[in-house]
mmCIF file of C-alpha atoms in Angstrom:
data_model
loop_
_atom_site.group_PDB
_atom_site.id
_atom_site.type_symbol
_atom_site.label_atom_id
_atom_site.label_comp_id
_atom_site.label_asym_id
_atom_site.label_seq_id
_atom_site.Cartn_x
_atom_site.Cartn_y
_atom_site.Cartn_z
ATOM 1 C CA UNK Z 538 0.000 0.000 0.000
ATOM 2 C CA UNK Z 539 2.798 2.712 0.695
ATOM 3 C CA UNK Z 540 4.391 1.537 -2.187
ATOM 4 C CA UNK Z 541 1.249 2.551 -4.450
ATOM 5 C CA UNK Z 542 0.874 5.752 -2.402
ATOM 6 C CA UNK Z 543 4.970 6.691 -2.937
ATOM 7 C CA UNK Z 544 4.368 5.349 -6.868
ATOM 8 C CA UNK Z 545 0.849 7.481 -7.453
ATOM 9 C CA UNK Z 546 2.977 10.539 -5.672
ATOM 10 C CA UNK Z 547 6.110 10.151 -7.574
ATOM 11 C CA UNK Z 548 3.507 10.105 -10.943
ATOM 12 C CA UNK Z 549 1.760 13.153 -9.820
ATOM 13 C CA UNK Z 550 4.470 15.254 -9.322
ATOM 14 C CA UNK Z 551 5.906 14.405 -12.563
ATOM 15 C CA UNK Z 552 2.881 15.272 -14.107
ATOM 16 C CA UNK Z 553 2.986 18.735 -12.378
ATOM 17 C CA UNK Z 554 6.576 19.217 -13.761
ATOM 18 C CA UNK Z 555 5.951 18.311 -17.374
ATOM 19 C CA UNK Z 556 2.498 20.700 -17.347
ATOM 20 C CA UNK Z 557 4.072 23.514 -15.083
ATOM 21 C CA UNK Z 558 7.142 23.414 -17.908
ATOM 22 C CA UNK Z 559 4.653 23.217 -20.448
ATOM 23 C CA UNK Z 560 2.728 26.197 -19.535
ATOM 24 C CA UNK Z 561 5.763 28.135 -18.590
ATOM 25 C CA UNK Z 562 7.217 28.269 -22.132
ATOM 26 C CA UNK Z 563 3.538 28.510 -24.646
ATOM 27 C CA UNK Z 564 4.351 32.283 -24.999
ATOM 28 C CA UNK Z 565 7.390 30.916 -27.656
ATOM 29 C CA UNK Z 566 4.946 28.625 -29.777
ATOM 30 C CA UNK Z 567 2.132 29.948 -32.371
ATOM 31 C CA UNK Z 568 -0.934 28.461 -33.551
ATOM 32 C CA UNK Z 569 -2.789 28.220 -36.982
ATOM 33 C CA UNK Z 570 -5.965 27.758 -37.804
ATOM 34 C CA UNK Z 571 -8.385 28.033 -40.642
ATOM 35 C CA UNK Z 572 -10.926 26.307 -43.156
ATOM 36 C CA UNK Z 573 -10.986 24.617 -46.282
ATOM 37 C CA UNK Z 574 -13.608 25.554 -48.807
ATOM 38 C CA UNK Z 575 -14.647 25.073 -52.542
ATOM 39 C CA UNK Z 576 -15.016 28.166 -55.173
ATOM 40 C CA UNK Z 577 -18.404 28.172 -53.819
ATOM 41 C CA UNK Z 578 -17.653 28.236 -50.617
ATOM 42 C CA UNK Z 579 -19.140 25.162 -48.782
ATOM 43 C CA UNK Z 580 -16.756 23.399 -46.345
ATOM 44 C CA UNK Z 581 -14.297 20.583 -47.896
ATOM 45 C CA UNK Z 582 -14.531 17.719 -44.576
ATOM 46 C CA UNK Z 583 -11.593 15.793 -44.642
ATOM 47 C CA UNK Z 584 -8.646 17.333 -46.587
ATOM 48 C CA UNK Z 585 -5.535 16.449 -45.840
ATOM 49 C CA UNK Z 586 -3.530 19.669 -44.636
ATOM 50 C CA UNK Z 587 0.705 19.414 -43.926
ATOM 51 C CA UNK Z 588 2.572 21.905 -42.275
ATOM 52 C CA UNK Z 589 6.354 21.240 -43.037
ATOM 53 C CA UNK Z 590 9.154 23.438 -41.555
ATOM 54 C CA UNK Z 591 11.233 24.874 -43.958
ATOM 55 C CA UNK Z 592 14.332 24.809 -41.892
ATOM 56 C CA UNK Z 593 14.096 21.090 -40.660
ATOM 57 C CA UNK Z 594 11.841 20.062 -43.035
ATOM 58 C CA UNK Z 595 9.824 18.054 -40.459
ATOM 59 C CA UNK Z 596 6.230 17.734 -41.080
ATOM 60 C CA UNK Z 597 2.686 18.224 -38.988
ATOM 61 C CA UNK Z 598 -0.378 16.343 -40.698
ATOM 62 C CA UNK Z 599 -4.527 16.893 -39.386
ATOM 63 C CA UNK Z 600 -7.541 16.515 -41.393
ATOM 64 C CA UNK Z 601 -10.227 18.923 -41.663
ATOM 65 C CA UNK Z 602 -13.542 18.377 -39.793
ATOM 66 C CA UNK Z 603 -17.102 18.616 -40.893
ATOM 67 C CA UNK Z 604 -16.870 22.034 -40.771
ATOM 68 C CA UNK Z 605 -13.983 22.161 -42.713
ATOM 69 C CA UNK Z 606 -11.874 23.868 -39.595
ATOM 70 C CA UNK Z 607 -8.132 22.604 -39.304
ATOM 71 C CA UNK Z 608 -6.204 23.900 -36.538
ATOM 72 C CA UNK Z 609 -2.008 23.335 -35.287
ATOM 73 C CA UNK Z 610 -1.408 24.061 -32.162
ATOM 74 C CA UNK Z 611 2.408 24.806 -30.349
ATOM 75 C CA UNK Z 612 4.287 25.377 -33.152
ATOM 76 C CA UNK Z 613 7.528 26.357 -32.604
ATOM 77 C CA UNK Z 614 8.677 30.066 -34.144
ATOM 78 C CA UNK Z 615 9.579 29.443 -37.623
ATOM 79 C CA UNK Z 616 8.780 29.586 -41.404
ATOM 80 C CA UNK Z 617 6.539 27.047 -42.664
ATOM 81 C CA UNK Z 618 4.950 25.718 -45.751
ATOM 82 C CA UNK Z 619 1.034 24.661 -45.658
ATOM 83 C CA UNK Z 620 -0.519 22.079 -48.289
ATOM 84 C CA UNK Z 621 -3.725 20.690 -48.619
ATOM 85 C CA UNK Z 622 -5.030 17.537 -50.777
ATOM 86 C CA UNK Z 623 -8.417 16.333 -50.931
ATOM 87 C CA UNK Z 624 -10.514 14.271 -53.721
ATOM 88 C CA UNK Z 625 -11.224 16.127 -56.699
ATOM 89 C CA UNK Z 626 -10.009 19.122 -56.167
ATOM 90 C CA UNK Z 627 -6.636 20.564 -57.043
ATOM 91 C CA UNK Z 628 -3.782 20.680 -54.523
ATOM 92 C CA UNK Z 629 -2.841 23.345 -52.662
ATOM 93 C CA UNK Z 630 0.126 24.784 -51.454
ATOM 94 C CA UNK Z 631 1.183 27.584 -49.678
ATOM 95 C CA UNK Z 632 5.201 29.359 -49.093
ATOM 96 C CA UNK Z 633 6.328 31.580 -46.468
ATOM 97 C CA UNK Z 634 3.866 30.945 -43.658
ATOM 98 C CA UNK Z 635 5.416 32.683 -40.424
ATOM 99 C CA UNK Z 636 4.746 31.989 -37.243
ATOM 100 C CA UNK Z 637 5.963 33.827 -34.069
ATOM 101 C CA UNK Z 638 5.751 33.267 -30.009
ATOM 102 C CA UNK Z 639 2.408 33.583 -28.569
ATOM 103 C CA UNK Z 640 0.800 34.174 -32.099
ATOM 104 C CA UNK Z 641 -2.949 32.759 -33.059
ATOM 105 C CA UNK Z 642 -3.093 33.345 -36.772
ATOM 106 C CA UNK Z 643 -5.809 31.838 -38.988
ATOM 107 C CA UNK Z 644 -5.017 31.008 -43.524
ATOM 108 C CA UNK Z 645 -8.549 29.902 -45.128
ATOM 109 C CA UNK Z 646 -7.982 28.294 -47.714
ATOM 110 C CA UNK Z 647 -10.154 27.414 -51.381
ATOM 111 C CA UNK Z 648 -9.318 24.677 -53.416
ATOM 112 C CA UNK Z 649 -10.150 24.290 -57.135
ATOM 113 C CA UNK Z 650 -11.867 21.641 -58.722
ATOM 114 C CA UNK Z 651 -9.974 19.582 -60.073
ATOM 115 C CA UNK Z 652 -7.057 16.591 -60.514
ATOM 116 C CA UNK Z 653 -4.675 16.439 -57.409
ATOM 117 C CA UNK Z 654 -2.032 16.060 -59.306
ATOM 118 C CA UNK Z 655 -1.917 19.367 -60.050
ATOM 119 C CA UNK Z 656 -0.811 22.240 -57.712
ATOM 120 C CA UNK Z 657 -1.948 25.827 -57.011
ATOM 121 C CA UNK Z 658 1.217 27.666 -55.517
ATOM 122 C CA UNK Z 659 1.066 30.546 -53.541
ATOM 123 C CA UNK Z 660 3.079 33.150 -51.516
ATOM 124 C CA UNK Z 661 1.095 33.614 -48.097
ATOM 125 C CA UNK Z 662 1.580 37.120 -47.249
ATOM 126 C CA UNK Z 663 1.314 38.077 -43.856
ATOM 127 C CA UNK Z 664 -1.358 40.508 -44.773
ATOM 128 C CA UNK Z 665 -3.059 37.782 -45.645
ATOM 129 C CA UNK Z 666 -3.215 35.554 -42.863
ATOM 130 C CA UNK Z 667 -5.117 37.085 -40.042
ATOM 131 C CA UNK Z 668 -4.563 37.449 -36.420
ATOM 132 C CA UNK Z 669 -7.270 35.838 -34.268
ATOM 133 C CA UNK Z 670 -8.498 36.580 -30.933
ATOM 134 C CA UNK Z 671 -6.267 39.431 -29.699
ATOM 135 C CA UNK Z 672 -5.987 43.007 -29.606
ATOM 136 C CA UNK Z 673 -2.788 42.444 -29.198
ATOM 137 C CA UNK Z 674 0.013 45.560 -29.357
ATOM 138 C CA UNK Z 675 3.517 44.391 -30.544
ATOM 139 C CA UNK Z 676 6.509 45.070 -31.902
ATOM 140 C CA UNK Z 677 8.666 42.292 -33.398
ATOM 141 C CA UNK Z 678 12.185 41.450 -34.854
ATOM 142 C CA UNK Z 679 12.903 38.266 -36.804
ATOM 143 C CA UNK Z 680 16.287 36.995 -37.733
ATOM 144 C CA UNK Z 681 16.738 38.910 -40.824
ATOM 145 C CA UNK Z 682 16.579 42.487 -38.848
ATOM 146 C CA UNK Z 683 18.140 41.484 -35.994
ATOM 147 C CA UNK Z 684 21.271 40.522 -38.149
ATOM 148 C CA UNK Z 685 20.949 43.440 -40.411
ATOM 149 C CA UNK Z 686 20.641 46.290 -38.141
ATOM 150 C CA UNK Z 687 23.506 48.313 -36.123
ATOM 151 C CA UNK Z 688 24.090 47.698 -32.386
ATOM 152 C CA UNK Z 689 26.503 49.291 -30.173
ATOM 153 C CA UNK Z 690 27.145 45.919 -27.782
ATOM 154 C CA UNK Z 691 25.516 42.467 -28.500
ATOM 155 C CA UNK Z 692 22.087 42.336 -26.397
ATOM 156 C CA UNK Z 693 19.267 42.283 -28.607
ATOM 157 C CA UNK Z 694 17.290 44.421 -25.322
ATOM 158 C CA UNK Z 695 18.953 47.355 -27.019
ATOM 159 C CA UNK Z 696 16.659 47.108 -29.746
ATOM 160 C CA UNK Z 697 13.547 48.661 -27.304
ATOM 161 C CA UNK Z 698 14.661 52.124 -28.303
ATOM 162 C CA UNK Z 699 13.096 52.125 -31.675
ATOM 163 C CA UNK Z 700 9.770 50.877 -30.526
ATOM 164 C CA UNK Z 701 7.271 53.536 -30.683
ATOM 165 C CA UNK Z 702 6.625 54.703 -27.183
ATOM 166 C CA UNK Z 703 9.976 53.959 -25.400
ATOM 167 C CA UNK Z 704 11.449 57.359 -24.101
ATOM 168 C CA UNK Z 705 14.747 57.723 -21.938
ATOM 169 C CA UNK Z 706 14.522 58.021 -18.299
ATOM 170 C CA UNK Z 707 17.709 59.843 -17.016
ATOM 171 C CA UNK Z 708 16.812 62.842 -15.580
ATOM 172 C CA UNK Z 709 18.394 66.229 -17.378
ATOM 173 C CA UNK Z 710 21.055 63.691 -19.078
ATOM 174 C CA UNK Z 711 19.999 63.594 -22.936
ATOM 175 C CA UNK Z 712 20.858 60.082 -22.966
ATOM 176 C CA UNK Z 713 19.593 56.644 -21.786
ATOM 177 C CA UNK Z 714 21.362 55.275 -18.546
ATOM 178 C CA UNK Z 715 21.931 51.495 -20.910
ATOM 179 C CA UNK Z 716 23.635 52.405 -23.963
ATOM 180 C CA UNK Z 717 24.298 48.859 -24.627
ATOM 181 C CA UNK Z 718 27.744 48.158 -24.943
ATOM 182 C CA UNK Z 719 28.532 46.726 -21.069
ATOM 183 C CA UNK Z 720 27.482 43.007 -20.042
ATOM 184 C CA UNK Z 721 27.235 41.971 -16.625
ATOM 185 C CA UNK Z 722 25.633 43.078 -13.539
ATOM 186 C CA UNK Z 723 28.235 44.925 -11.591
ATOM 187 C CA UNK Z 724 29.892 47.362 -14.104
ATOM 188 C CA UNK Z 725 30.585 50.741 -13.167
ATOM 189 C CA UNK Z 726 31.989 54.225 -14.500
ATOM 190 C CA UNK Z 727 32.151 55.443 -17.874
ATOM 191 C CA UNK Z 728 30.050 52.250 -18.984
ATOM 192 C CA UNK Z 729 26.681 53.550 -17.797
ATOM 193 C CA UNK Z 730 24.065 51.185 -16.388
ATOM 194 C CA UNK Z 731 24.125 47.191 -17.472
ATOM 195 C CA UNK Z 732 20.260 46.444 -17.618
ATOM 196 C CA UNK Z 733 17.575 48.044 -20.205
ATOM 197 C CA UNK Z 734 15.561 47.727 -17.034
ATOM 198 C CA UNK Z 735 17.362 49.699 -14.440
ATOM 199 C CA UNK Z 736 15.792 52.849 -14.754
ATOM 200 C CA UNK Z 737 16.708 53.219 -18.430
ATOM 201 C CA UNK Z 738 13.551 53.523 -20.381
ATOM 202 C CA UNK Z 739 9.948 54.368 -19.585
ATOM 203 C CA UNK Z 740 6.989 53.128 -21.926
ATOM 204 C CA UNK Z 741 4.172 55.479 -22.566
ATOM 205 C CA UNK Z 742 4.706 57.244 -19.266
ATOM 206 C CA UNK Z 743 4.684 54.068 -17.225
ATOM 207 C CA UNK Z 744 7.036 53.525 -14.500
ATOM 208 C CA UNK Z 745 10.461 52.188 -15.050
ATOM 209 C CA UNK Z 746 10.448 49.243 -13.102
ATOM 210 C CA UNK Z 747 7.085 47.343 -15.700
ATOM 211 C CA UNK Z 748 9.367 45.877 -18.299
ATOM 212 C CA UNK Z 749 10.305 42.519 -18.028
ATOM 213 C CA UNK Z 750 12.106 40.136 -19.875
ATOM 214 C CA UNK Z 751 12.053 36.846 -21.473
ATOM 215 C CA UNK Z 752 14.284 34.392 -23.224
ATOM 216 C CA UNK Z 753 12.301 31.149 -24.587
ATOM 217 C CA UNK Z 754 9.701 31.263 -21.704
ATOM 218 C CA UNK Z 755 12.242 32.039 -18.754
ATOM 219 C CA UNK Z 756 12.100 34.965 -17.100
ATOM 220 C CA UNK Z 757 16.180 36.602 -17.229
ATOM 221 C CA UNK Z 758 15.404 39.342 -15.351
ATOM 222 C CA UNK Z 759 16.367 39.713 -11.459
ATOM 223 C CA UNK Z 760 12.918 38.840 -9.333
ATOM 224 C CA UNK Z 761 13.816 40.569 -5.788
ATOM 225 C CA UNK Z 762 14.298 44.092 -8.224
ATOM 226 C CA UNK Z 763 13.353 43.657 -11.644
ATOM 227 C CA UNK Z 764 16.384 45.999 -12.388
ATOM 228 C CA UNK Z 765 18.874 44.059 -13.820
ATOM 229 C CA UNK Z 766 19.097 41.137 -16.197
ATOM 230 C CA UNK Z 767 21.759 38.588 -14.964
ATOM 231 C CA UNK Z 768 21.283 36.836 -19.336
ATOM 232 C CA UNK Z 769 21.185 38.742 -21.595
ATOM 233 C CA UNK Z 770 18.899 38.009 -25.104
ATOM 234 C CA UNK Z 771 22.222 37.847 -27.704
ATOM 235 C CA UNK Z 772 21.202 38.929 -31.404
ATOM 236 C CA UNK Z 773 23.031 36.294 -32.980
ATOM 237 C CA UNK Z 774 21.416 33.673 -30.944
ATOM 238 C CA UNK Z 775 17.738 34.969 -32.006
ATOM 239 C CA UNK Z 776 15.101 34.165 -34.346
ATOM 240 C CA UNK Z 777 12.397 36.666 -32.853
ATOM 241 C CA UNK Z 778 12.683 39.493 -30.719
ATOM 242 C CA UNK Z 779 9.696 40.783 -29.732
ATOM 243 C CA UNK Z 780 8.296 44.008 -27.398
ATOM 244 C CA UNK Z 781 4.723 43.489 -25.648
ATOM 245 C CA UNK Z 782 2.893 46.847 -24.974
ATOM 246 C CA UNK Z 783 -0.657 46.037 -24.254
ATOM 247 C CA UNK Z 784 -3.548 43.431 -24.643
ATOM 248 C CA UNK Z 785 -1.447 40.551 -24.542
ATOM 249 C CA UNK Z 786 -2.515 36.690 -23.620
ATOM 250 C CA UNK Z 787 -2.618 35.722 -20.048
ATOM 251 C CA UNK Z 788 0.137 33.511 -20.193
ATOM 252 C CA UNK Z 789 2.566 36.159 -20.013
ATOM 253 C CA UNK Z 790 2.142 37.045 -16.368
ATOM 254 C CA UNK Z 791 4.223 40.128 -15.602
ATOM 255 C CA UNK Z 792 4.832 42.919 -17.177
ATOM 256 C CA UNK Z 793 2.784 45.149 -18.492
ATOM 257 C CA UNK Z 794 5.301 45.938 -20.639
ATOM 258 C CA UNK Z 795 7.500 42.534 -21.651
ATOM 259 C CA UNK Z 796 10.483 41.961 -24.322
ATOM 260 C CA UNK Z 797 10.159 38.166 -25.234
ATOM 261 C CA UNK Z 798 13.302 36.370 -27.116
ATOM 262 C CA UNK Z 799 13.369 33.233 -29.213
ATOM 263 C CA UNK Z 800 16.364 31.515 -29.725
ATOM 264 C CA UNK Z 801 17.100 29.668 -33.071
ATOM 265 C CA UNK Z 802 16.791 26.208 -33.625
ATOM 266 C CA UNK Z 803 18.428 23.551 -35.745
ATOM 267 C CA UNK Z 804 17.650 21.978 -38.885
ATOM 268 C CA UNK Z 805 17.402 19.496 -41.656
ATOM 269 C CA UNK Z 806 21.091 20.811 -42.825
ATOM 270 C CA UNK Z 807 24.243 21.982 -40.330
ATOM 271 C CA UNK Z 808 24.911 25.801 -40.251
ATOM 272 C CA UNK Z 809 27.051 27.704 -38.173
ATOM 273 C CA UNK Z 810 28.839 31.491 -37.536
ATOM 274 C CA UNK Z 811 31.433 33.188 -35.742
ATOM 275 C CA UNK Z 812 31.760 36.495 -34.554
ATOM 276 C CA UNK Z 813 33.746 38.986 -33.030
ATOM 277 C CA UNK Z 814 32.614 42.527 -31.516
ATOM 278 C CA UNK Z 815 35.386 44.695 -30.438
ATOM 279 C CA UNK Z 816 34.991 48.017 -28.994
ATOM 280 C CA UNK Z 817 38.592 50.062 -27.469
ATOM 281 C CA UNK Z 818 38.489 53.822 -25.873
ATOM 282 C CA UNK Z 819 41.023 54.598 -28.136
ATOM 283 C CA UNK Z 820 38.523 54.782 -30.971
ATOM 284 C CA UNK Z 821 36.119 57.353 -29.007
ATOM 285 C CA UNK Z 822 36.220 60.979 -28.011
ATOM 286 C CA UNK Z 823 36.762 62.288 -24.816
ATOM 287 C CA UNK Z 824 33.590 64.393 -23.828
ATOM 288 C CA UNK Z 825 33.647 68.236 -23.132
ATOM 289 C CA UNK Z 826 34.125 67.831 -19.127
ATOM 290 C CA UNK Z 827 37.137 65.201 -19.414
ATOM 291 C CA UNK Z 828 38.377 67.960 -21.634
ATOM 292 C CA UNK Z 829 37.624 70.796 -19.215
ATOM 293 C CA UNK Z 830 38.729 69.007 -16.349
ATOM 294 C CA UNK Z 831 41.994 67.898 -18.086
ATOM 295 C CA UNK Z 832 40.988 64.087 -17.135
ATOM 296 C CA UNK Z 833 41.662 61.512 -20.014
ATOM 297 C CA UNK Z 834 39.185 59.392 -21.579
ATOM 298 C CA UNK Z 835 37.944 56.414 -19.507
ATOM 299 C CA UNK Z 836 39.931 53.165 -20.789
ATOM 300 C CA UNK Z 837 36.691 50.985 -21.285
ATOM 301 C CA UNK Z 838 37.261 48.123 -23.660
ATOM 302 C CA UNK Z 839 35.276 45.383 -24.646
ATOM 303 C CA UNK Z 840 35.973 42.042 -26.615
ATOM 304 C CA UNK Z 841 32.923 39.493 -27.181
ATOM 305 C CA UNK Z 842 34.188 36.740 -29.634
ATOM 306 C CA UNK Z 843 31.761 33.602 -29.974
ATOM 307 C CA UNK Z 844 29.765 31.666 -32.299
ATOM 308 C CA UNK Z 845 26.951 29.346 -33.008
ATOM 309 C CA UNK Z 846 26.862 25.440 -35.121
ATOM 310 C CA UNK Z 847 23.134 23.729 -35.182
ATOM 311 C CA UNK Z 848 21.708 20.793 -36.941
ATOM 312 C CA UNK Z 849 20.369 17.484 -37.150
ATOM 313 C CA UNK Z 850 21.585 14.589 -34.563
ATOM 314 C CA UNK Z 851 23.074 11.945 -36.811
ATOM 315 C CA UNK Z 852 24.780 8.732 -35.335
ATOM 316 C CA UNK Z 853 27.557 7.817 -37.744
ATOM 317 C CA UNK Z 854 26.850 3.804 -38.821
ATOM 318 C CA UNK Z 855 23.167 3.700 -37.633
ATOM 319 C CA UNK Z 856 20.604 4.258 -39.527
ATOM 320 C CA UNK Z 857 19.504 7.192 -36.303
ATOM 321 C CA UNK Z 858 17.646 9.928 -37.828
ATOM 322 C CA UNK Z 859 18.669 9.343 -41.553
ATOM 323 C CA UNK Z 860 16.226 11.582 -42.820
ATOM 324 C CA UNK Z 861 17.369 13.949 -40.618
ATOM 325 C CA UNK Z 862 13.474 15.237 -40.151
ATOM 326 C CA UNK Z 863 13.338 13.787 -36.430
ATOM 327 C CA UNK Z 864 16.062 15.065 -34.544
ATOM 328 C CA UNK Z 865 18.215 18.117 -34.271
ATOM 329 C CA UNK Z 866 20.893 20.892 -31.735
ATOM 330 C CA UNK Z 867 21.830 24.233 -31.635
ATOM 331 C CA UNK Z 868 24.111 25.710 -29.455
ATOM 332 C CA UNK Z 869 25.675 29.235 -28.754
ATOM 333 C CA UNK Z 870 28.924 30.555 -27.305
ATOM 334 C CA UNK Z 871 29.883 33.943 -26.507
ATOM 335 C CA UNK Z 872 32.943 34.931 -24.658
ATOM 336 C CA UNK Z 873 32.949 38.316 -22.283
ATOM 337 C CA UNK Z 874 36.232 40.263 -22.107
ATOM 338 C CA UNK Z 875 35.808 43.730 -20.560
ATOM 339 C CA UNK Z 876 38.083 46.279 -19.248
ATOM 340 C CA UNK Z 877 36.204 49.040 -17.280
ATOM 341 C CA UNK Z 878 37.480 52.203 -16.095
ATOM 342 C CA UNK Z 879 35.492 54.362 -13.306
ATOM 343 C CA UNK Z 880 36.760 57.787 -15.007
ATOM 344 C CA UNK Z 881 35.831 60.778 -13.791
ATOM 345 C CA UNK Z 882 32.452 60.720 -10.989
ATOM 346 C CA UNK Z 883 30.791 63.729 -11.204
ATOM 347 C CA UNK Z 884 28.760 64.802 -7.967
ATOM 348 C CA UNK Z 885 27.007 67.902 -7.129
ATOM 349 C CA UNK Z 886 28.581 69.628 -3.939
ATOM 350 C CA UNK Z 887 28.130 72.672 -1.891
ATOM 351 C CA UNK Z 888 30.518 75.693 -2.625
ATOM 352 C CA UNK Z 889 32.702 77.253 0.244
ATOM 353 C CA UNK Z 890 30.129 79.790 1.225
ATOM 354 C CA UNK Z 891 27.857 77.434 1.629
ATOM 355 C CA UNK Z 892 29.548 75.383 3.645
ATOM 356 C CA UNK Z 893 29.957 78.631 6.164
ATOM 357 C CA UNK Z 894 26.207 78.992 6.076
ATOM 358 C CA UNK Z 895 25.778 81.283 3.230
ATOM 359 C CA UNK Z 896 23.074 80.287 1.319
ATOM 360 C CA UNK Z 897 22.221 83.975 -0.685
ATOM 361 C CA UNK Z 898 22.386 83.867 -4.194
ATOM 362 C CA UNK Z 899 26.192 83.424 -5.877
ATOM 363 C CA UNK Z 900 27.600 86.729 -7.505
#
């Protein structure tokens, strides 16, 4: 009898672990939905309908119902390609079909009559597959922008200053307190602050301390503070970047404002990149105070070498994962090598007369 009771225990909590992780990362996966119908548009029951990722090639089959409704639920950020076969009507296929974290989009689709063996082809738009059940306000990054545009360090968080809304939050300073280029949670001087979220940007008016941050479900920023970000979201390890301003699902609990990251994934073929950001004072201009206070510049410098490999897992004299549609990895490395300087601390201070007790206006 305790032996049952341990058992049914030891089943239940792993239950609870597998739903609790489950739950903790569906803000990363998308869903698509949509129905099948003929040129006149009754419902087609039981067409076939794929969705095959274009990166791993690894497929996703259902069957429309009665109704003609199809639906895919947790699918991972990526491109995909739809298709959809069913008697006497020509087949269908559709390129380019994006998905990101947390999205509910619905494609309808109309076959032709026709033979199956022929094919209608088309380029699915984004425009043309519709966002369902949210009124959802979002910004969002996928890998082609996050590799094409500039950065001063290598966390994607410095991205939030384009999104409409964001303003800087440093007092009479016309600059933000993160400027990007320091990692780590105990830098000093010259370097500024290390988190977007320590007092470095304010959405809409809203306090500083509402944006929080995610990297594939997991919360990376500091719980006792929510002012500093011990990870930090890496651009090069990213497929989707992506800012949260209002109306968003449930299942991302804090915020109200949240940055969400996806990293990449592998697939059907092995890919990989190296990198080097390098950043030395002796590049930069001293400011106008250094200058006027005849201090040099801070010697800040900052070296982040790393790269990434990802693929399919292949066993060498098995026939494991042959196909190499089952099974893949991706990893990412990035090495931190910073030299920080304090420089000069500026503080505001009481003049001589004041310290006597003179307090009336200065000449």
């Amino acid at each position: 009898m305790l032996k049952t009771l341990k058992l049914a225990a030891g089943v239940a909590c792993l239950v609870t672990l597998l739903v609790g992780v489950n739950l903790w990362g569906q803000g990363i996966f998308g869903t698509l939905t949509g129905v099948v119908t003929d040129p006149s548009q009754s419902v087609v029951p039981g067409a076939k309908i794929t969705l095959t990722d274009t990166a791993s090639g690894s497929t996703r089959d259902t069957v429309s119902n009665s109704e003609g409704y199809y639906s895919f639920a947790s699918v991972p950020v990526g491109s995909y390609s739809l298709s959809v076969e069913a008697a006497n009507f020509e087949s269908y296929k559709a390129q380019d079909v994006r998905l990101g974290g947390g999205e509910r989009r619905n494609l309808n689709v109309t076959l032709r009559v026709g033979s199956t063996s022929e094919t209608v082809e088309v380029n699915a738009e984004m425009s043309s597959i519709a966002t369902l059940d949210s009124g959802e306000k979002s910004f969002a990054l996928t890998t082609k922008e996050l590799e094409n545009f500039a950065q001063v360090g290598s966390n994607a968080a410095e991205y939030i200053k384009i999104v409409p809304g964001f303003g800087i939050t440093n007092g009479t300073q016309n600059k933000s307190n993160y400027n990007g280029q320091t990692i780590g949670i105990n830098a000093n001087g010259d370097s500024g602050s290390q988190s977007p979220l320590n007092a470095a940007y304010s959405y809409n008016g809203l306090p500083v301390n509402v944006l929080d941050i995610t990297s594939d479900g997991a919360h990376v920023s500091d719980p006792g503070c929510n002012c500093d970000t011990p990870v930090n979201p890496n651009s090069e390890f990213l497929q989707e970047f992506k800012v949260l301003t209002s109306n968003f699902s449930a299942e991302n609990q804090k915020g109200p404002i949240l940055i969400t990251s996806v990293s990449k994934a592998g697939g059907k073929s092995y890919h990989g990149s190296a990198f080097f950001s390098a950043r030395n004072h002796v590049l930069n201009a001293n400011d106008w105070l250094n200058n006027h206070s005849g201090v040099k510049q801070p010697a800040n410098s900052y070296y982040y070498p790393g790269g990434t490999f990802g693929g399919p897992v292949i066993i060498p004299g098995t026939n494991f994962n042959k196909s190499r549609e089952k099974l893949f990895f991706w990893t990412g490395f990035e090495y931190f090598r910073q030299t920080l300087d304090t420089g000069l601390l500026r503080a505001t201070v009481p003049t001589a007369g004041e310290l006597a007790g003179d307090f009336s206006p200065a000449e």
